[in-house]
């Protein structure tokens, strides 16, 4: 059966979330916590900057505060002058997770050429932008 693009996007998203969740939970992280660590890899940021960077996947509010508190409690990030930054342990965990994800990405894209991948990403980006443009006023 020929299925529409929405089916494949949702199926891939669910599969990726499941893979990420499984890998991260073995390391004691949630997906949201990983996303925060990944943002902080570029340098210190305020909680508001982190939330802004993580849109559209940011949940904000109590869930975000809980995740950030857990990262601080586990000595992966520290708060200085209202900005969060990675500790040495946070940097090491980020590197470990990044390596794991690079291996997974290689397996996920097996048999897909660089041009094919770039085209798929470009098409999805344009469709997303079009949907945003067409969305409610």
Coordinates of N, CA and C in Angstrom, one line a residue:
X1 N 0.8 -1.2 0.0 CA 0.0 0.0 0.0 C 0.9 1.3 0.0
X2 N 0.5 2.2 -0.8 CA 1.3 3.5 -0.9 C 0.7 4.4 0.2
X3 N 1.5 4.7 1.2 CA 1.1 5.6 2.3 C 1.6 7.0 2.1
X4 N 0.8 8.0 2.7 CA 1.2 9.4 2.6 C 2.4 9.7 3.4
X5 N 3.0 10.9 3.1 CA 4.2 11.3 3.8 C 4.0 11.4 5.3
X6 N 2.8 11.9 5.7 CA 2.5 12.0 7.1 C 2.7 10.7 7.9
X7 N 2.3 9.7 7.3 CA 2.4 8.3 7.9 C 3.9 8.0 8.2
X8 N 4.7 8.2 7.1 CA 6.2 7.9 7.3 C 6.9 8.9 8.2
X9 N 6.5 10.1 8.2 CA 7.1 11.1 9.2 C 6.8 10.7 10.6
X10 N 5.5 10.4 10.9 CA 5.1 10.0 12.2 C 5.8 8.6 12.6
X11 N 5.8 7.7 11.7 CA 6.4 6.4 12.0 C 7.9 6.6 12.3
X12 N 8.6 7.4 11.5 CA 10.0 7.6 11.7 C 10.2 8.3 13.0
X13 N 9.4 9.4 13.3 CA 9.5 10.1 14.5 C 9.4 9.2 15.8
X14 N 8.4 8.3 15.7 CA 8.1 7.4 16.8 C 9.3 6.4 17.0
X15 N 9.8 5.9 15.9 CA 10.9 5.0 16.0 C 12.2 5.7 16.5
X16 N 12.4 6.9 16.1 CA 13.6 7.7 16.6 C 13.5 8.0 18.0
X17 N 12.3 8.4 18.5 CA 12.1 8.7 19.9 C 12.3 7.5 20.7
X18 N 11.8 6.3 20.2 CA 12.0 5.1 21.0 C 13.5 4.7 21.1
X19 N 14.2 4.8 20.0 CA 15.6 4.5 20.0 C 16.4 5.5 20.9
X20 N 16.1 6.8 20.8 CA 16.7 7.7 21.7 C 16.4 7.5 23.2
X21 N 15.1 7.3 23.5 CA 14.7 7.0 24.8 C 15.4 5.8 25.4
X22 N 15.4 4.7 24.7 CA 16.1 3.5 25.1 C 17.6 3.7 25.4
X23 N 18.2 4.4 24.5 CA 19.7 4.6 24.6 C 20.0 5.5 25.8
X24 N 19.2 6.6 25.9 CA 19.4 7.6 26.9 C 19.0 7.1 28.3
X25 N 18.0 6.3 28.4 CA 17.6 5.8 29.7 C 18.6 4.9 30.3
X26 N 19.4 4.2 29.5 CA 20.5 3.4 30.0 C 21.6 4.2 30.6
X27 N 21.7 5.5 30.2 CA 22.7 6.4 30.7 C 22.1 7.3 31.7
X28 N 20.8 7.1 32.1 CA 20.2 7.9 33.2 C 19.7 9.3 32.7
X29 N 19.5 9.5 31.4 CA 19.0 10.7 30.9 C 17.6 10.6 30.2
X30 N 16.8 11.7 30.3 CA 15.6 11.7 29.5 C 16.0 12.4 28.1
X31 N 15.1 12.3 27.2 CA 15.3 13.0 25.9 C 15.4 14.5 26.1
X32 N 14.6 15.0 26.9 CA 14.6 16.5 27.2 C 16.0 16.9 27.8
X33 N 16.5 16.1 28.7 CA 17.8 16.4 29.4 C 18.9 16.3 28.3
X34 N 18.8 15.3 27.4 CA 19.8 15.2 26.4 C 19.8 16.5 25.5
X35 N 18.6 17.0 25.2 CA 18.5 18.1 24.3 C 19.1 19.4 25.0
X36 N 18.9 19.5 26.3 CA 19.5 20.6 27.1 C 21.1 20.4 27.1
X37 N 21.6 19.2 27.3 CA 23.0 19.1 27.3 C 23.6 19.4 25.9
X38 N 22.9 19.0 24.9 CA 23.3 19.3 23.5 C 23.3 20.8 23.2
X39 N 22.3 21.6 23.7 CA 22.3 23.0 23.6 C 23.5 23.6 24.3
X40 N 23.8 23.1 25.5 CA 24.8 23.7 26.4 C 26.2 23.4 25.8
X41 N 26.3 22.4 25.0 CA 27.6 22.1 24.4 C 28.2 23.3 23.6
X42 N 27.3 24.1 23.1 CA 27.8 25.3 22.4 C 28.2 26.4 23.4
X43 N 27.9 26.3 24.6 CA 28.2 27.3 25.6 C 27.1 27.6 26.6
X44 N 27.4 28.3 27.7 CA 26.3 28.6 28.7 C 25.1 29.3 28.1
X45 N 24.0 29.0 28.7 CA 22.7 29.7 28.2 C 21.8 29.8 29.4
X46 N 20.9 30.7 29.3 CA 19.8 30.9 30.4 C 18.8 29.9 30.1
X47 N 18.0 29.5 31.1 CA 16.8 28.6 30.9 C 15.9 29.1 29.8
X48 N 15.7 30.4 29.7 CA 14.8 31.0 28.6 C 15.5 30.8 27.2
X49 N 16.8 30.9 27.1 CA 17.5 30.7 25.9 C 17.4 29.3 25.5
X50 N 17.5 28.4 26.4 CA 17.5 26.9 26.2 C 16.1 26.6 25.6
X51 N 15.1 27.1 26.3 CA 13.7 26.8 25.8 C 13.5 27.3 24.4
X52 N 14.0 28.5 24.2 CA 13.8 29.1 22.8 C 14.5 28.3 21.8
X53 N 15.7 27.8 22.1 CA 16.5 27.0 21.1 C 15.8 25.7 20.9
X54 N 15.2 25.1 21.8 CA 14.6 23.8 21.7 C 13.2 23.8 21.0
X55 N 12.7 24.9 20.8 CA 11.4 24.9 20.1 C 11.5 24.3 18.7
X56 N 10.6 23.5 18.3 CA 9.3 23.2 18.8 C 9.2 22.1 19.8
X57 N 10.3 21.5 20.1 CA 10.2 20.3 21.0 C 10.2 20.6 22.5
X58 N 10.4 21.9 22.8 CA 10.5 22.3 24.2 C 9.1 22.1 24.9
X59 N 9.1 21.6 26.1 CA 7.8 21.5 26.8 C 7.7 22.7 27.8
X60 N 8.7 23.3 28.2 CA 8.7 24.4 29.1 C 8.1 24.1 30.4
X61 N 7.9 25.1 31.2 CA 7.2 25.0 32.5 C 7.9 24.0 33.5
X62 N 7.0 23.3 34.3 CA 7.5 22.4 35.3 C 8.4 21.3 34.8
X63 N 8.0 20.7 33.7 CA 8.8 19.6 33.1 C 10.2 20.0 32.8
X64 N 10.4 21.2 32.2 CA 11.7 21.7 31.9 C 12.5 22.0 33.2
X65 N 11.9 22.6 34.2 CA 12.5 22.9 35.5 C 13.0 21.6 36.2
X66 N 12.1 20.6 36.1 CA 12.4 19.3 36.7 C 13.7 18.7 36.0
X67 N 13.7 18.7 34.7 CA 14.8 18.2 33.9 C 16.1 18.9 34.2
X68 N 16.0 20.2 34.3 CA 17.3 21.0 34.5 C 17.7 20.8 36.0
X69 N 16.8 20.7 36.9 CA 17.2 20.4 38.3 C 17.9 19.1 38.4
X70 N 17.4 18.1 37.7 CA 18.0 16.8 37.7 C 19.4 16.8 37.1
X71 N 19.6 17.6 36.1 CA 21.0 17.8 35.5 C 21.9 18.4 36.5
X72 N 21.4 19.4 37.2 CA 22.3 20.1 38.3 C 22.5 19.1 39.4
X73 N 21.5 18.4 39.8 CA 21.6 17.4 40.9 C 22.6 16.3 40.6
X74 N 22.7 15.9 39.4 CA 23.6 14.9 38.9 C 25.0 15.4 38.5
X75 N 25.2 16.7 38.8 CA 26.5 17.3 38.5 C 26.9 17.3 37.0
X76 N 25.9 17.4 36.1 CA 26.1 17.5 34.7 C 26.1 18.9 34.2
X77 N 25.4 19.8 34.9 CA 25.4 21.2 34.6 C 25.5 22.0 35.9
X78 N 25.9 23.2 35.8 CA 25.9 24.1 37.0 C 25.3 25.4 36.6
X79 N 24.8 26.1 37.6 CA 24.2 27.4 37.4 C 25.1 28.5 37.9
X80 N 25.4 29.5 37.0 CA 26.3 30.6 37.4 C 25.7 31.9 36.8
X81 N 25.4 32.8 37.6 CA 24.8 34.1 37.2 C 23.6 33.9 36.3
X82 N 22.7 32.9 36.6 CA 21.5 32.7 35.9 C 21.6 32.0 34.6
X83 N 22.8 31.5 34.3 CA 23.1 30.7 33.1 C 23.6 29.3 33.4
X84 N 23.1 28.3 32.6 CA 23.5 27.0 32.8 C 24.7 26.7 31.9
X85 N 25.6 25.8 32.5 CA 26.8 25.4 31.7 C 27.1 24.0 32.0
X86 N 27.8 23.3 31.1 CA 28.2 21.9 31.3 C 29.3 21.8 32.3
X87 N 29.3 20.8 33.2 CA 30.4 20.4 34.0 C 31.3 19.5 33.2
X88 N 32.5 19.1 33.7 CA 33.3 18.2 33.1 C 32.6 16.8 32.9
X89 N 31.8 16.4 33.9 CA 31.0 15.2 33.8 C 30.0 15.4 32.7
X90 N 29.4 16.5 32.6 CA 28.4 16.8 31.5 C 29.0 16.7 30.1
X91 N 30.2 17.3 30.0 CA 30.9 17.2 28.7 C 31.2 15.8 28.3
X92 N 31.7 15.0 29.3 CA 32.0 13.6 29.0 C 30.8 12.8 28.6
X93 N 29.7 13.0 29.3 CA 28.5 12.3 29.0 C 28.0 12.7 27.6
X94 N 28.1 14.0 27.3 CA 27.7 14.5 26.0 C 28.5 13.8 24.9
X95 N 29.8 13.7 25.1 CA 30.7 13.0 24.1 C 30.3 11.6 24.0
X96 N 30.0 10.9 25.1 CA 29.6 9.5 25.0 C 28.3 9.3 24.2
X97 N 27.3 10.1 24.6 CA 26.0 10.0 23.9 C 26.1 10.4 22.4
X98 N 26.9 11.4 22.1 CA 27.2 11.8 20.7 C 27.7 10.7 19.9
X99 N 28.7 10.0 20.5 CA 29.3 8.8 19.8 C 28.3 7.7 19.5
X100 N 27.5 7.5 20.5 CA 26.4 6.5 20.4 C 25.4 6.9 19.3
X101 N 25.1 8.1 19.3 CA 24.1 8.6 18.2 C 24.7 8.6 16.8
X102 N 26.0 8.9 16.7 CA 26.7 8.8 15.4 C 26.7 7.4 14.9
X103 N 26.9 6.4 15.8 CA 26.8 5.0 15.3 C 25.4 4.7 14.9
X104 N 24.4 5.1 15.6 CA 23.0 4.8 15.3 C 22.7 5.5 14.0
X105 N 23.1 6.7 13.8 CA 22.8 7.4 12.6 C 23.4 6.7 11.3
X106 N 24.6 6.2 11.5 CA 25.2 5.4 10.4 C 24.3 4.2 10.0
X107 N 23.8 3.5 11.1 CA 23.0 2.4 10.8 C 21.7 2.8 10.2
X108 N 21.1 3.9 10.7 CA 19.8 4.3 10.2 C 19.8 4.7 8.7
X109 N 21.0 5.3 8.3 CA 21.1 5.8 6.9 C 21.8 4.8 6.0
X110 N 22.0 3.6 6.5 CA 22.7 2.6 5.6 C 21.9 2.5 4.3
X111 N 22.6 2.5 3.2 CA 22.0 2.4 1.9 C 21.4 3.6 1.4
X112 N 21.5 4.7 2.1 CA 21.0 6.0 1.6 C 22.1 6.9 1.3
X113 N 22.2 7.4 0.1 CA 23.3 8.3 -0.4 C 23.2 9.7 0.3
X114 N 24.3 10.3 0.3 CA 24.4 11.7 0.8 C 23.4 12.6 0.1
X115 N 23.3 12.5 -1.2 CA 22.4 13.4 -1.9 C 21.0 13.1 -1.6
X116 N 20.6 11.8 -1.5 CA 19.3 11.4 -1.1 C 18.9 11.9 0.2
X117 N 19.8 11.8 1.2 CA 19.5 12.3 2.5 C 19.3 13.8 2.5
X118 N 20.2 14.5 1.8 CA 20.1 16.0 1.8 C 18.8 16.4 1.1
X119 N 18.4 15.7 0.1 CA 17.1 16.0 -0.6 C 15.9 15.7 0.3
X120 N 15.9 14.6 1.1 CA 14.8 14.3 2.0 C 14.7 15.4 3.1
X121 N 15.8 15.8 3.6 CA 15.8 16.8 4.7 C 15.3 18.2 4.1
X122 N 15.8 18.5 2.9 CA 15.4 19.7 2.3 C 13.9 19.8 2.0
X123 N 13.3 18.6 1.5 CA 11.9 18.6 1.2 C 11.1 18.7 2.5
X124 N 11.5 18.0 3.6 CA 10.8 18.1 4.8 C 10.8 19.5 5.4
X125 N 12.0 20.1 5.3 CA 12.1 21.5 5.8 C 11.2 22.5 5.0
X126 N 11.2 22.3 3.7 CA 10.3 23.2 2.9 C 8.8 22.9 3.2
X127 N 8.4 21.7 3.4 CA 7.1 21.3 3.7 C 6.7 21.9 5.1
X128 N 7.6 21.8 6.1 CA 7.4 22.4 7.4 C 7.2 23.9 7.3
X129 N 8.0 24.6 6.6 CA 7.9 26.0 6.4 C 6.6 26.4 5.7
X130 N 6.2 25.6 4.7 CA 4.9 25.8 4.1 C 3.8 25.7 5.0
X131 N 3.8 24.6 5.9 CA 2.8 24.3 6.8 C 2.7 25.5 7.9
X132 N 3.9 26.0 8.3 CA 3.9 27.1 9.2 C 3.2 28.3 8.6
X133 N 3.5 28.6 7.3 CA 3.0 29.7 6.6 C 1.5 29.6 6.4
X134 N 1.0 28.4 6.2 CA -0.4 28.1 6.0 C -1.2 28.0 7.3
X135 N -0.5 27.9 8.4 CA -1.2 27.6 9.7 C -2.1 28.8 10.1
X136 N -2.8 28.6 11.2 CA -3.8 29.6 11.7 C -3.1 30.9 11.9
X137 N -3.8 32.0 11.6 CA -3.3 33.4 11.8 C -3.0 33.7 13.3

